Structures are given as C-alpha cells and as structure tokens.
mmCIF file of C-alpha atoms in Angstrom:
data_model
loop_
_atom_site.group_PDB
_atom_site.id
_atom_site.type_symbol
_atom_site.label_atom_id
_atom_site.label_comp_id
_atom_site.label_asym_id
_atom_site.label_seq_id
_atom_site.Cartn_x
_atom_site.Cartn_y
_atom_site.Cartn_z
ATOM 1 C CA UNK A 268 0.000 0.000 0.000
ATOM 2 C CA UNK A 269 1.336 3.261 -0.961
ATOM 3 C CA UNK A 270 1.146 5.833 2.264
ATOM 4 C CA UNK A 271 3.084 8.668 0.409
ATOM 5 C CA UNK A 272 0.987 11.704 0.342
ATOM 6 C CA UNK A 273 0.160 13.682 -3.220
ATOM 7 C CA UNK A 274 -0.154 17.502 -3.902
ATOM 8 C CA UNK A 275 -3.014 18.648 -5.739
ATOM 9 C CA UNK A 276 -1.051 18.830 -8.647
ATOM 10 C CA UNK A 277 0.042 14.774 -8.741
ATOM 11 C CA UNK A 278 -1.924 14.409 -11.754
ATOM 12 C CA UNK A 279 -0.483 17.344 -13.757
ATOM 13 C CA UNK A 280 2.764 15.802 -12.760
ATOM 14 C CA UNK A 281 2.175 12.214 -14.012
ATOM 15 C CA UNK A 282 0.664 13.504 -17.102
ATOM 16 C CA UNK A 283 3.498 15.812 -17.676
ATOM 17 C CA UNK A 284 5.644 12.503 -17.424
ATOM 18 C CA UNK A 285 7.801 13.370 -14.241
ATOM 19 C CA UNK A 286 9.374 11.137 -12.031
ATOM 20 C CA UNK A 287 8.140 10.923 -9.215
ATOM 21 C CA UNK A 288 9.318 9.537 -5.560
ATOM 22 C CA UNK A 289 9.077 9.750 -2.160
ATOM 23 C CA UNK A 290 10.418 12.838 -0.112
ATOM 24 C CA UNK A 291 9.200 13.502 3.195
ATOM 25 C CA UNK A 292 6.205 11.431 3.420
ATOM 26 C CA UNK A 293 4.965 13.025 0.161
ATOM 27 C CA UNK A 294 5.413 11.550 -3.680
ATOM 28 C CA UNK A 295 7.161 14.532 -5.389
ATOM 29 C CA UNK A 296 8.315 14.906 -9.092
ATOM 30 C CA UNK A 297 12.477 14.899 -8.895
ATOM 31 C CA UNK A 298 12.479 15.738 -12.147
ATOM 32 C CA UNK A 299 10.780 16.238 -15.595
ATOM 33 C CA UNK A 300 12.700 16.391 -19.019
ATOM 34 C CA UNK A 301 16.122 16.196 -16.397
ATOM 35 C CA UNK A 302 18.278 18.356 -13.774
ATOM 36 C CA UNK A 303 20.835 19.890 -16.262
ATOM 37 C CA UNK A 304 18.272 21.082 -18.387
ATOM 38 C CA UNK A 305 15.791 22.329 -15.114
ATOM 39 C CA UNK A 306 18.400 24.530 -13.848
ATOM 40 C CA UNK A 307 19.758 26.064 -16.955
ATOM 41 C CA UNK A 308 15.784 26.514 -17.465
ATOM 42 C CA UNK A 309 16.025 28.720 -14.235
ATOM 43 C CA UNK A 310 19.318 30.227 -14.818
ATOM 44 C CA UNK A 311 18.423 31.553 -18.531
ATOM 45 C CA UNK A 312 14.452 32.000 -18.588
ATOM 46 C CA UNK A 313 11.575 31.065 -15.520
ATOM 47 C CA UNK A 314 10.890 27.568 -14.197
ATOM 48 C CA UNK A 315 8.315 26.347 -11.758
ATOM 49 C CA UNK A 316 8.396 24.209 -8.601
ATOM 50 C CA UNK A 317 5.379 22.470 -6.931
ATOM 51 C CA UNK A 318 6.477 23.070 -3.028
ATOM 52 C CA UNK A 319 2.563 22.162 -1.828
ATOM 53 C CA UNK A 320 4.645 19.590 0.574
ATOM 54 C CA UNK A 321 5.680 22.197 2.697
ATOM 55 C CA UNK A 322 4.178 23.399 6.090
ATOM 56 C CA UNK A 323 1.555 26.423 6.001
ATOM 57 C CA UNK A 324 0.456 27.602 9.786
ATOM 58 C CA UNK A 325 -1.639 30.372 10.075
ATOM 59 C CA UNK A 326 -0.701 32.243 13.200
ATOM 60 C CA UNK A 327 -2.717 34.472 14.817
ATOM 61 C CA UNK A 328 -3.086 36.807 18.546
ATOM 62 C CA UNK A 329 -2.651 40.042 20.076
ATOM 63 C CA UNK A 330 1.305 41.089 20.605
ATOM 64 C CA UNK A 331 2.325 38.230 18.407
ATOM 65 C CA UNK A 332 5.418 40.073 17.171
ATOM 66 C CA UNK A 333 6.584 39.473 21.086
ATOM 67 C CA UNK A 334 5.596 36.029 21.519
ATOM 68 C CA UNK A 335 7.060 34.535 17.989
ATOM 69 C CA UNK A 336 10.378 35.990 19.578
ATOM 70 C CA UNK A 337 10.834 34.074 22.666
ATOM 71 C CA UNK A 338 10.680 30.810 19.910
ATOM 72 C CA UNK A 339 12.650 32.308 16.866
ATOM 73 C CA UNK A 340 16.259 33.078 16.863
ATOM 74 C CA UNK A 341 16.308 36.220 14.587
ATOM 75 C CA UNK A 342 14.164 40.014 15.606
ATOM 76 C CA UNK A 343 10.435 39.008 14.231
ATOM 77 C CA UNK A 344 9.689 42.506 16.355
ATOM 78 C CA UNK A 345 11.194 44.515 13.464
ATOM 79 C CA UNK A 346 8.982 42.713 10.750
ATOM 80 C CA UNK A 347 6.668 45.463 9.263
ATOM 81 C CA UNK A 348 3.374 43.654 7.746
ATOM 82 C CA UNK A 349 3.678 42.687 4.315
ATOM 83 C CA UNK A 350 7.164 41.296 4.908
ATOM 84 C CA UNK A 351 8.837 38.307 5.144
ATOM 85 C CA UNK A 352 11.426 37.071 7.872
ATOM 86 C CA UNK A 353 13.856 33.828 8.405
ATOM 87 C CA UNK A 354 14.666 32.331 11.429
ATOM 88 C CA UNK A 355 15.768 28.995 13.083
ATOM 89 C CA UNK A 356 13.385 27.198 15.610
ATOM 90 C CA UNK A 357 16.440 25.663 18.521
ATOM 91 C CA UNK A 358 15.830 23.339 21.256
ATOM 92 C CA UNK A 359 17.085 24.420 24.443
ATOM 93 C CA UNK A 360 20.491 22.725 23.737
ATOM 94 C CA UNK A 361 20.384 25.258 20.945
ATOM 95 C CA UNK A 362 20.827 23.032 17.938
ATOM 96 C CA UNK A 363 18.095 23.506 15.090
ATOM 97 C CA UNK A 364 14.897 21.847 14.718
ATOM 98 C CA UNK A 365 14.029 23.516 11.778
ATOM 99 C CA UNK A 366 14.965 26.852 9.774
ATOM 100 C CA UNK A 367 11.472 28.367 8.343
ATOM 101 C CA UNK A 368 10.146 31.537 6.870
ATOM 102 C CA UNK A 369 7.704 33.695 8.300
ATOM 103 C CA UNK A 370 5.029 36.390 6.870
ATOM 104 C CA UNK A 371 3.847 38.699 8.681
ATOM 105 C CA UNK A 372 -0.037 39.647 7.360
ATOM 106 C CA UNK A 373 -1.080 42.128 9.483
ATOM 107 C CA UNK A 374 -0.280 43.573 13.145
ATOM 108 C CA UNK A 375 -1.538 40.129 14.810
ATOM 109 C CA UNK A 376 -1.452 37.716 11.822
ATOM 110 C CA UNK A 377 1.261 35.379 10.310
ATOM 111 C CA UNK A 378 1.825 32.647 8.484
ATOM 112 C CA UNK A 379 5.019 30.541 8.781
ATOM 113 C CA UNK A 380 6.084 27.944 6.244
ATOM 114 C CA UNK A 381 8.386 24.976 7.552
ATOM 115 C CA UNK A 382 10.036 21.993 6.014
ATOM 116 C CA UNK A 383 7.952 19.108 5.296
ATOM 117 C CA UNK A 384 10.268 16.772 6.692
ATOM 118 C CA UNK A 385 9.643 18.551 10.261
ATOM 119 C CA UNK A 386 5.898 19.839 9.874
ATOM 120 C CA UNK A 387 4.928 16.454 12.195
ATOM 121 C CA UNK A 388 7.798 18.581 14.962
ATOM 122 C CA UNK A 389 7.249 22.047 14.452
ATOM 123 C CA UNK A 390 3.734 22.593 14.903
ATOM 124 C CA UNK A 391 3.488 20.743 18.027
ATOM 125 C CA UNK A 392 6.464 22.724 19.022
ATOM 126 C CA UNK A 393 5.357 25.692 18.693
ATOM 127 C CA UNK A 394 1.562 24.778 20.038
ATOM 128 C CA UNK A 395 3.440 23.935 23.174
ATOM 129 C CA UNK A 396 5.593 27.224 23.570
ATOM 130 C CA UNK A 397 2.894 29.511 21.650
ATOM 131 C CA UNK A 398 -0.313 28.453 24.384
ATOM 132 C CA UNK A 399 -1.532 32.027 23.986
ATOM 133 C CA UNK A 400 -1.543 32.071 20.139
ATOM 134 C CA UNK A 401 -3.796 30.289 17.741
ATOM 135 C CA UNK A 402 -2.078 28.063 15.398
ATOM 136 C CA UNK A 403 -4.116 26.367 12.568
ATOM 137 C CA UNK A 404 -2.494 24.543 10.001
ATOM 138 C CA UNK A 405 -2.990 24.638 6.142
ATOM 139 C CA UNK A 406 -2.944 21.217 5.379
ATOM 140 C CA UNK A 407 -6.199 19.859 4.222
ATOM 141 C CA UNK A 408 -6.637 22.331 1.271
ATOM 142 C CA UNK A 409 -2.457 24.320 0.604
ATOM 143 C CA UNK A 410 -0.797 24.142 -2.395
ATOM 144 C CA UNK A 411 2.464 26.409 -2.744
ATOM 145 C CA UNK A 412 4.434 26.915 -6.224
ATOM 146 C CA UNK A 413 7.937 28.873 -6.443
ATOM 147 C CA UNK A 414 8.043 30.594 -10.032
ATOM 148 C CA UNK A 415 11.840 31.043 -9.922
ATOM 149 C CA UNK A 416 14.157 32.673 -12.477
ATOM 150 C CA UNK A 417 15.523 35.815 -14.063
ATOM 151 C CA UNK A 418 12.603 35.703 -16.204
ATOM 152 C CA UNK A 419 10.406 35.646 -12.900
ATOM 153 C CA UNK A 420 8.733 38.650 -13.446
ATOM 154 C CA UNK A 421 8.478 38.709 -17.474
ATOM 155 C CA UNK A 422 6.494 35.455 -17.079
ATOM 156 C CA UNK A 423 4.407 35.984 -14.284
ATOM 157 C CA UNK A 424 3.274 39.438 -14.618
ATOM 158 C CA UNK A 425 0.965 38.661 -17.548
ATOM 159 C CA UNK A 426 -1.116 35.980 -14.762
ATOM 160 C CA UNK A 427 -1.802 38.156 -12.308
ATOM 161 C CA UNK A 428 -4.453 40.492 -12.011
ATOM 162 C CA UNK A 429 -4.034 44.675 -10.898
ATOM 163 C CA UNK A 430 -0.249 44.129 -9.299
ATOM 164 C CA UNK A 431 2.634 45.567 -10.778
ATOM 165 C CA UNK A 432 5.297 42.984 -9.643
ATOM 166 C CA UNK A 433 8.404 45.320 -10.106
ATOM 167 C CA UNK A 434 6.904 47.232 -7.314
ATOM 168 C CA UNK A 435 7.572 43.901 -4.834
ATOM 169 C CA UNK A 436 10.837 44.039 -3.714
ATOM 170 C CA UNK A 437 12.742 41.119 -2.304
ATOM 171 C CA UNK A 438 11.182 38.922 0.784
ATOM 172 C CA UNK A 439 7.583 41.521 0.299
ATOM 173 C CA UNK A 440 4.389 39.807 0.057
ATOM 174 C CA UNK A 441 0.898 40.389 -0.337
ATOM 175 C CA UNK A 442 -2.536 39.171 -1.141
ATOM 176 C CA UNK A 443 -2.703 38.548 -5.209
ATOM 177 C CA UNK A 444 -5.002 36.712 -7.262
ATOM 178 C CA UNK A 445 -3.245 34.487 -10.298
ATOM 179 C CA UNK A 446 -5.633 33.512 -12.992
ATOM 180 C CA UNK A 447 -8.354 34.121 -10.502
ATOM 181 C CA UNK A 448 -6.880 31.845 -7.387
ATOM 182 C CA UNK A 449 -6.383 33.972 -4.251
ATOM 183 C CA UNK A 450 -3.282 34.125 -2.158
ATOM 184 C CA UNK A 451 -0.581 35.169 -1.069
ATOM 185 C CA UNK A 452 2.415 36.337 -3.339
ATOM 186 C CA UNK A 453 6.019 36.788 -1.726
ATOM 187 C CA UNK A 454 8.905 37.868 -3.259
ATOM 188 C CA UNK A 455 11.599 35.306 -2.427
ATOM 189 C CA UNK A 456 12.495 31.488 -3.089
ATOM 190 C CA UNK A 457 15.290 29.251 -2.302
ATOM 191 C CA UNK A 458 17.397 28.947 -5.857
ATOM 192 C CA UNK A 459 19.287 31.986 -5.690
ATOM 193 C CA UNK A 460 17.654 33.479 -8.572
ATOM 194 C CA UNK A 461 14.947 36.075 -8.310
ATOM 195 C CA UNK A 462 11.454 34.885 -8.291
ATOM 196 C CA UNK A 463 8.129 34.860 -6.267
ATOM 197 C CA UNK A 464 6.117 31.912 -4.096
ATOM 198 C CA UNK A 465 2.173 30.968 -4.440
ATOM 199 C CA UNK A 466 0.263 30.169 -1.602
ATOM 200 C CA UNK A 467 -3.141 29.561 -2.297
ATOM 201 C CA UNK A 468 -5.814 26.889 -2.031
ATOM 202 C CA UNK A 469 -4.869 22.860 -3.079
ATOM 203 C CA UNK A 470 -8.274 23.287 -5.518
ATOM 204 C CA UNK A 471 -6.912 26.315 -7.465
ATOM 205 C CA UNK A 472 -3.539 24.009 -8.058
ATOM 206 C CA UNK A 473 -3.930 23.045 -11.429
ATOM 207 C CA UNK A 474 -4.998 26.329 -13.489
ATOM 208 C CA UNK A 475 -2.741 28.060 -11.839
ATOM 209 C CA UNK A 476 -0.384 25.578 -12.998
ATOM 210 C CA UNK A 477 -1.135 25.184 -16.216
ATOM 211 C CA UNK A 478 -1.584 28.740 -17.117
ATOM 212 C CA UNK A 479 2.019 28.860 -16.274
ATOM 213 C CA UNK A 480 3.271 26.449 -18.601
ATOM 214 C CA UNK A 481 1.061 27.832 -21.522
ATOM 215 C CA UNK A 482 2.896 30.781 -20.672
ATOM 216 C CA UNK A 483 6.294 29.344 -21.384
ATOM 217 C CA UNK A 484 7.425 28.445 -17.704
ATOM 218 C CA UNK A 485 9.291 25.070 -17.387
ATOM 219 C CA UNK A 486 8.223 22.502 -15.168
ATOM 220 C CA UNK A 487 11.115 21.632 -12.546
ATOM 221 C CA UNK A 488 11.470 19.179 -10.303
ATOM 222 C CA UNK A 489 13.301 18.858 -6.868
ATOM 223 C CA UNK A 490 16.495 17.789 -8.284
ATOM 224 C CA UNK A 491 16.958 21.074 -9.810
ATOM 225 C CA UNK A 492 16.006 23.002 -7.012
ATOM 226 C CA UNK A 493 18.054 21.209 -4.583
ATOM 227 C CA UNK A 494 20.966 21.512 -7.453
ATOM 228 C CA UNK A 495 20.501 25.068 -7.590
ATOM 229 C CA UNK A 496 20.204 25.592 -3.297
ATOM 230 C CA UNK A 497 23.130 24.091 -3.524
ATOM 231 C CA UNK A 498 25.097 26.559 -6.095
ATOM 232 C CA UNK A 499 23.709 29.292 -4.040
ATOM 233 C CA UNK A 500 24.848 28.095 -0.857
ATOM 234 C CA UNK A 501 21.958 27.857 0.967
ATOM 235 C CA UNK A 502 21.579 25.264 3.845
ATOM 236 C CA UNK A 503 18.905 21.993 3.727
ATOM 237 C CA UNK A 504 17.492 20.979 7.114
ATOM 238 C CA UNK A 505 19.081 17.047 7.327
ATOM 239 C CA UNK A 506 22.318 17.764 5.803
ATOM 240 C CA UNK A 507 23.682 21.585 6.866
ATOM 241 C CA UNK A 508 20.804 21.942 9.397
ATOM 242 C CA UNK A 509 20.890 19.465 12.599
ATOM 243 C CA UNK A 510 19.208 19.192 15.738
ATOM 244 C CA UNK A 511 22.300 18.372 16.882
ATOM 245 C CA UNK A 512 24.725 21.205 15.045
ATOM 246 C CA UNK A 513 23.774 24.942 16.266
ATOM 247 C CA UNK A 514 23.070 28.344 14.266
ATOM 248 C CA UNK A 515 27.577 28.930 14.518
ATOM 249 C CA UNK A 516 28.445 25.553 13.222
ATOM 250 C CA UNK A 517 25.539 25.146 10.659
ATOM 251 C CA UNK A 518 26.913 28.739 9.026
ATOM 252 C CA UNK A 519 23.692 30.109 9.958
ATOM 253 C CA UNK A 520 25.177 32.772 13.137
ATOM 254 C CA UNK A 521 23.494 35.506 11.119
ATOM 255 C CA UNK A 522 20.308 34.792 11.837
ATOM 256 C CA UNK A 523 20.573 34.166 15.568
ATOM 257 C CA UNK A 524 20.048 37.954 17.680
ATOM 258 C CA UNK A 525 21.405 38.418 20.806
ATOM 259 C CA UNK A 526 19.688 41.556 21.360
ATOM 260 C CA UNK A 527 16.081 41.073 21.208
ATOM 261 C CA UNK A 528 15.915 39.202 24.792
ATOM 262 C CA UNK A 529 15.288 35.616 25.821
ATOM 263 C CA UNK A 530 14.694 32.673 23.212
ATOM 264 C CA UNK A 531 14.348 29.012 23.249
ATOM 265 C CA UNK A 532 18.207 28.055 22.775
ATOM 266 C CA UNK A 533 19.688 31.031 23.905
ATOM 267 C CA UNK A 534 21.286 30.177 27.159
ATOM 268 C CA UNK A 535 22.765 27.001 25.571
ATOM 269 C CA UNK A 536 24.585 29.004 22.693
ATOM 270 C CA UNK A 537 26.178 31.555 25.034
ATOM 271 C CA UNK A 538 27.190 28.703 27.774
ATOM 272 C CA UNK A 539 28.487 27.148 24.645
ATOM 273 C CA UNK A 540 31.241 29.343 23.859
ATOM 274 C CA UNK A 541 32.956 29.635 19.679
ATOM 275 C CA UNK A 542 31.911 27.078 17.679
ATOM 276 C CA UNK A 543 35.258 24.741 16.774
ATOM 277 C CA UNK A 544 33.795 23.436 13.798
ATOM 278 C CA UNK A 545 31.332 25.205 10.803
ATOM 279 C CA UNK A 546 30.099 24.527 7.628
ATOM 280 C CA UNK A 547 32.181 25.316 4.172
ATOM 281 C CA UNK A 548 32.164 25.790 0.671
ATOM 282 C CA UNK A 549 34.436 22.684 -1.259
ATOM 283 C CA UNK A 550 35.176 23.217 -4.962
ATOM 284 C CA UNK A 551 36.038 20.046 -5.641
ATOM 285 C CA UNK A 552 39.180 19.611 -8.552
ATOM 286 C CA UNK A 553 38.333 16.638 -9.883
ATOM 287 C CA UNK A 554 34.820 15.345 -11.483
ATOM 288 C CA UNK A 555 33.859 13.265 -8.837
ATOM 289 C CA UNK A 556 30.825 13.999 -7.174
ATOM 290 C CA UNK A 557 31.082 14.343 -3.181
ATOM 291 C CA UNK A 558 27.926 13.008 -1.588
ATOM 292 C CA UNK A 559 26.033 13.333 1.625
ATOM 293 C CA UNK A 560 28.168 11.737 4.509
ATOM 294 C CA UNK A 561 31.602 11.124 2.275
ATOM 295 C CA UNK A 562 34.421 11.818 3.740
ATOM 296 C CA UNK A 563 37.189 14.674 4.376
ATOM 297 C CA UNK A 564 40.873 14.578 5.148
ATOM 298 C CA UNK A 565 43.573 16.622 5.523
ATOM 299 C CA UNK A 566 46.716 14.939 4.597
ATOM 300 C CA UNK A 567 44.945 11.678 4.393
ATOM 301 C CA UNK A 568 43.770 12.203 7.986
ATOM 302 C CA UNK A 569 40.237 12.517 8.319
ATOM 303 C CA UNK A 570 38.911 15.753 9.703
ATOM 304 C CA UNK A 571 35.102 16.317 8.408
ATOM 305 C CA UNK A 572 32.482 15.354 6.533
ATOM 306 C CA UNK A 573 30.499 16.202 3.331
ATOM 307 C CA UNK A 574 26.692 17.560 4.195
ATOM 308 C CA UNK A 575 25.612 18.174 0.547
ATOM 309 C CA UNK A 576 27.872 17.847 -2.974
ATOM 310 C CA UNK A 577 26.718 17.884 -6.699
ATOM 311 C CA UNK A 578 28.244 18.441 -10.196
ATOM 312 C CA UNK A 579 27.040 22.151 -10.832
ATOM 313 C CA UNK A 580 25.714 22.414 -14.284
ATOM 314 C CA UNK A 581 26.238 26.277 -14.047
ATOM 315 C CA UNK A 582 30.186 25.857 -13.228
ATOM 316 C CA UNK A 583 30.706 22.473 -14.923
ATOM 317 C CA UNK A 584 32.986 21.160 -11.159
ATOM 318 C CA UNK A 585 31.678 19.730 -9.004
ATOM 319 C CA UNK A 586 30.784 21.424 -5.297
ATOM 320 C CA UNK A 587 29.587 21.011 -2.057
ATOM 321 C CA UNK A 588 29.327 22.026 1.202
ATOM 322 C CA UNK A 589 31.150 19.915 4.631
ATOM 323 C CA UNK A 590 31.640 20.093 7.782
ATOM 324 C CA UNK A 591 35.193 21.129 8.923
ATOM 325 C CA UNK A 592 37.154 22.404 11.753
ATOM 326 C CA UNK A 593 37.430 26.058 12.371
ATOM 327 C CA UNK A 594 41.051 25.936 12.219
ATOM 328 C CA UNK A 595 41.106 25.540 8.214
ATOM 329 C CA UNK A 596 41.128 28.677 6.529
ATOM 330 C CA UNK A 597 40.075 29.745 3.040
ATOM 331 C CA UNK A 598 41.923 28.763 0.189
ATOM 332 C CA UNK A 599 43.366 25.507 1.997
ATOM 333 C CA UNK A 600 42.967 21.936 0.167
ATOM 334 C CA UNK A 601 41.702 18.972 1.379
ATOM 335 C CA UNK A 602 40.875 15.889 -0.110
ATOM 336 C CA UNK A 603 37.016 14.700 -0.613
ATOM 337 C CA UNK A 604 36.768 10.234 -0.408
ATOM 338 C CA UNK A 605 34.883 9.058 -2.898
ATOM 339 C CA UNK A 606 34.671 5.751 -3.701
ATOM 340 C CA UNK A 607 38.098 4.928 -1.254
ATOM 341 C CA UNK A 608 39.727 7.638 -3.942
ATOM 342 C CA UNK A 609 40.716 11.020 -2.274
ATOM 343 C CA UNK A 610 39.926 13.770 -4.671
ATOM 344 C CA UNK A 611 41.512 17.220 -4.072
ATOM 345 C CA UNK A 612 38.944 19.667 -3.107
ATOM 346 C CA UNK A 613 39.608 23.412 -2.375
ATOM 347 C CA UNK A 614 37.948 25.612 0.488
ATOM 348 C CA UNK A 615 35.773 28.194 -0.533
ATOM 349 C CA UNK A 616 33.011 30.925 0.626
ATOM 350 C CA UNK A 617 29.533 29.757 -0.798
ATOM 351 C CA UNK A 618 27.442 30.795 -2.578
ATOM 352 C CA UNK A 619 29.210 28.839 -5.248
ATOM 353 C CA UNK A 620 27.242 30.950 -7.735
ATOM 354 C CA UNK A 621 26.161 34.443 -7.033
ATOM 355 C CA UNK A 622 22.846 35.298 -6.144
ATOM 356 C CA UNK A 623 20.193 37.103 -8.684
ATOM 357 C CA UNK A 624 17.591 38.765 -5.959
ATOM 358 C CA UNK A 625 16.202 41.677 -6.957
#
C-alpha cells in the first residue's frame, strides 16, 4: 500500500511525465525532461516548482510580534506587515529543529512555512511554547508553487491580475489573485535566482499551474532546485541543518540575535562558547561527485564530513558544502573520499554561484 501523500497537482505531474518519488512522506516529481536542463531553465528564462509539501500555519493573537520571539532566533519585532522574515526554531540545547520563513499579514497575523520533513515537529512545538496564540495549520486544502528565475517577473506578470510585480521588492508579500486563485504572493524562493512563491488553495492548483506552462514556464522538479540551493549556498534541514549542530556551526550565526531578549536556545549558545567546527564551501578539482556523509581529510587524515555535494551544471565542477574544523582557513585543500579515492577539493566561501535577488 502506498502511504506517500500527493499535492493537488500529482496528476499534472504524471501527465506531464515526471518522475516521481518519495520525499518527506509526500510523492514529489524529482524531475521532468532532467536536472541539467531544469536549472539552466532557471538560470536563462523562468521555471516552476510544486512546493505544496511544505508546512503552512496560520498564526494568529494580540502582541504576536513578542511572543514569535521568545521561539525564533532572529528580531520578528522589526517585521513590518507585508514582509517576510527567516529564522531557526532551537531546542534548548540550541541546535536547530528547523529553519522556516515567516510572513507577517497584518499587526496580529502570520503565516510561517516549515520543512515538510519537520511539519509532524514544528507545529506541536510551537503549540506547546505559543499556548496564547492560535495556530491552525494549512494542510487539508495548501498548495504552494515557487516561479523562480531571471525571467520571474516577465512570465508571471501577464497571470496576475491589478499588481505591478516590479513594485515587490525582495522577501515583500501580499494578497494577489493568479488567474483568478487567491493568495498570497512573496517575493523570495530558495534557488538563488529572483522569483516569487504561491500560496493559495490545493483546488486552485492546477490552473494556476497550467496557465504557467502555456505561458512558457518550465516545469522543474526537486532535483533542480536542490541543485541550484546548492550553487547558491543555501543550507537543507538534514544535511547543513541538525538538531544536533547549532546556528555557529551550521553557518547560519546571522540569523541568531542576541539583542532582542530571551529565546528558546539562547542560554545554551552563550554557555556554549565559539563554535570549533562550521560549515564550508568545497570546490572540488576533480569530477567526482562528493555526496552526503563522504568523507574529508587533511593529509589523508580525516577531519570532516560532506553535508551536501553535486556536479554544478552552471560551473561544470563539481561542489559542495562539509563540515570542517574552524582551524582551516580559506583557500586551503583537502581531499574529498569518494569511492576509497581522495579527490583534491579546495575551500571556498559559498554561494558557489552568485545570487540574482532583486
């Protein structure tokens, strides 16, 4: 028996020949026509990603602003409405449960997306810490699509109805109807490249969908988005992102403020002291493609491991991102183990590809 969830869009994804398998309880498309040609869709014109697997929560209470900070690492008290704030959920060890995005719809309403893989953990989470807020989830009727590319705009702006999209600036959002499906529009996405995410009703799924294709927008799959999160650096919760790594060693210090008062985590990470080991950029020299839990050495000795790695169609070398001491600087080489081979790989500052936000 097959237990995998679908999106409301499984059947324009089975007709449109992807392949499909399973990712976080949910059967996704990976990929369509293929990676290479997914991101270089993205890269050179607009392609489109079902995310309708990720969280939606709908939070909602008076002084919100306050209360979402004692559970968030960054300043959610600076968020003006109609913008759109990250921030790391921590235990109290202060390692992360979950990095997630949150929109803030009016002075006592939000909405924060999380991972799929940690929905089942966050909301509870939160409903535990949160007591005074409501917190409803999305999930019997969300569907969530990230039109991403430096043709974003071009292809978009001809679907929407009365909104002038140059005026959205990165991480803004508002209410905007697509093709006649209500939602909420943000400026933002997780490929590097400029673009904008959907969130609207699972029914409205498919025209939306397929007025977007009509419209020239490529179909892509997770393969190319997670090839493309990758050139840009950004962090996936599993690999860079552990319950068991904090904000310092996952690369992800930025988004942890000191100055906004007491949060879940934050006596841990001070008691803690500097981080002695962090996540880094690897530009592999060879072809070989470092994986998820491969190896690193230093002078054959082994001194971290690989998080994420992928040939990058955009560079044509092959990448990724490990965990390594502190004590290794830019610049230095180490050697990736692939297959019992050690391939030369040299340290670098991601994003491996710079980043197209407008």
């Amino acid at each position: 028996m097959n237990d995998l969830k679908r999106t409301a869009l499984y059947d324009e994804h089975a007709a449109a020949g992807a392949r499909l398998v399973p990712f976080a309880g949910w059967e996704m498309p990976v990929q369509y026509r293929g990676v290479i040609e997914e991101v270089r869709a993205v890269r050179e014109g607009c392609g489109v990603f079902d995310v309708s697997h990720m969280g939606q929560l709908d939070v909602t209470g008076s002084d919100i602003a306050t209360a979402l900070n004692g559970v968030v690492s960054a300043d959610w008290s600076k968020v003006g409405v109609g913008r759109v704030a990250y921030a790391l959920l921590l235990n109290e060890a202060g390692g992360v449960i979950d990095d997630i995005m949150g929109y803030r719809l009016g002075e006592d309403e939000w909405m924060i997306v999380v991972n799929a893989s940690r929905a089942a953990l966050d909301e509870p989470h939160l409903q535990a810490h949160l007591p005074q807020l409501s917190i409803q989830n999305r999930y019997a009727n969300q569907a969530m699509l990230a039109i991403q590319g430096v043709q974003a705009v071009e292809k978009l702006q001809p679907l929407v109805d009365g909104l002038d999209l140059s005026t959205m600036k990165w991480r803004d959002c508002q209410q905007a109807s697509l093709t006649g499906a209500k939602g909420l529009l943000a400026r933002g996405g997780y490929t590097g490249c400029d673009g904008f995410e959907f969130m609207f009703r699972a029914e409205d799924a498919p025209q939306v969908w397929r007025a977007l294709l009509d419209n020239g927008v490529t179909p892509c799959g997770l393969g190319a988005r997670d090839v493309l999160r990758l050139e840009a650096g950004l962090p996936l919760y599993g690999h860079e992102l552990r319950e068991e790594w904090t904000p310092q060693e996952s690369g992800c210090a930025w988004a942890v403020k000191f100055d906004k008062g007491d949060f879940i985590g934050r006596a841990a990470l001070e008691a803690k002291g500097p981080a002695t080991q962090r996540i880094r950029g690897l530009k592999v020299q060879t072809k070989a493609i470092a994986r998820d839990g491969y190896p690193v050495t230093k002078n054959g000795n082994p001194v971290g491991e690989v998080t994420s790695g992928t040939l990058s169609p955009t560079l044509g070398s092959s990448i990724a991102l490990a965990m390594l001491p502190i004590g290794l600087s830019l610049g230095d080489t180490v050697e990736v183990v692939v297959r019992n081979a050690a391939h030369p790989a040299e340290i670098v500052q991601p994003p491996f590809v710079a980043h197209g936000k407008k």
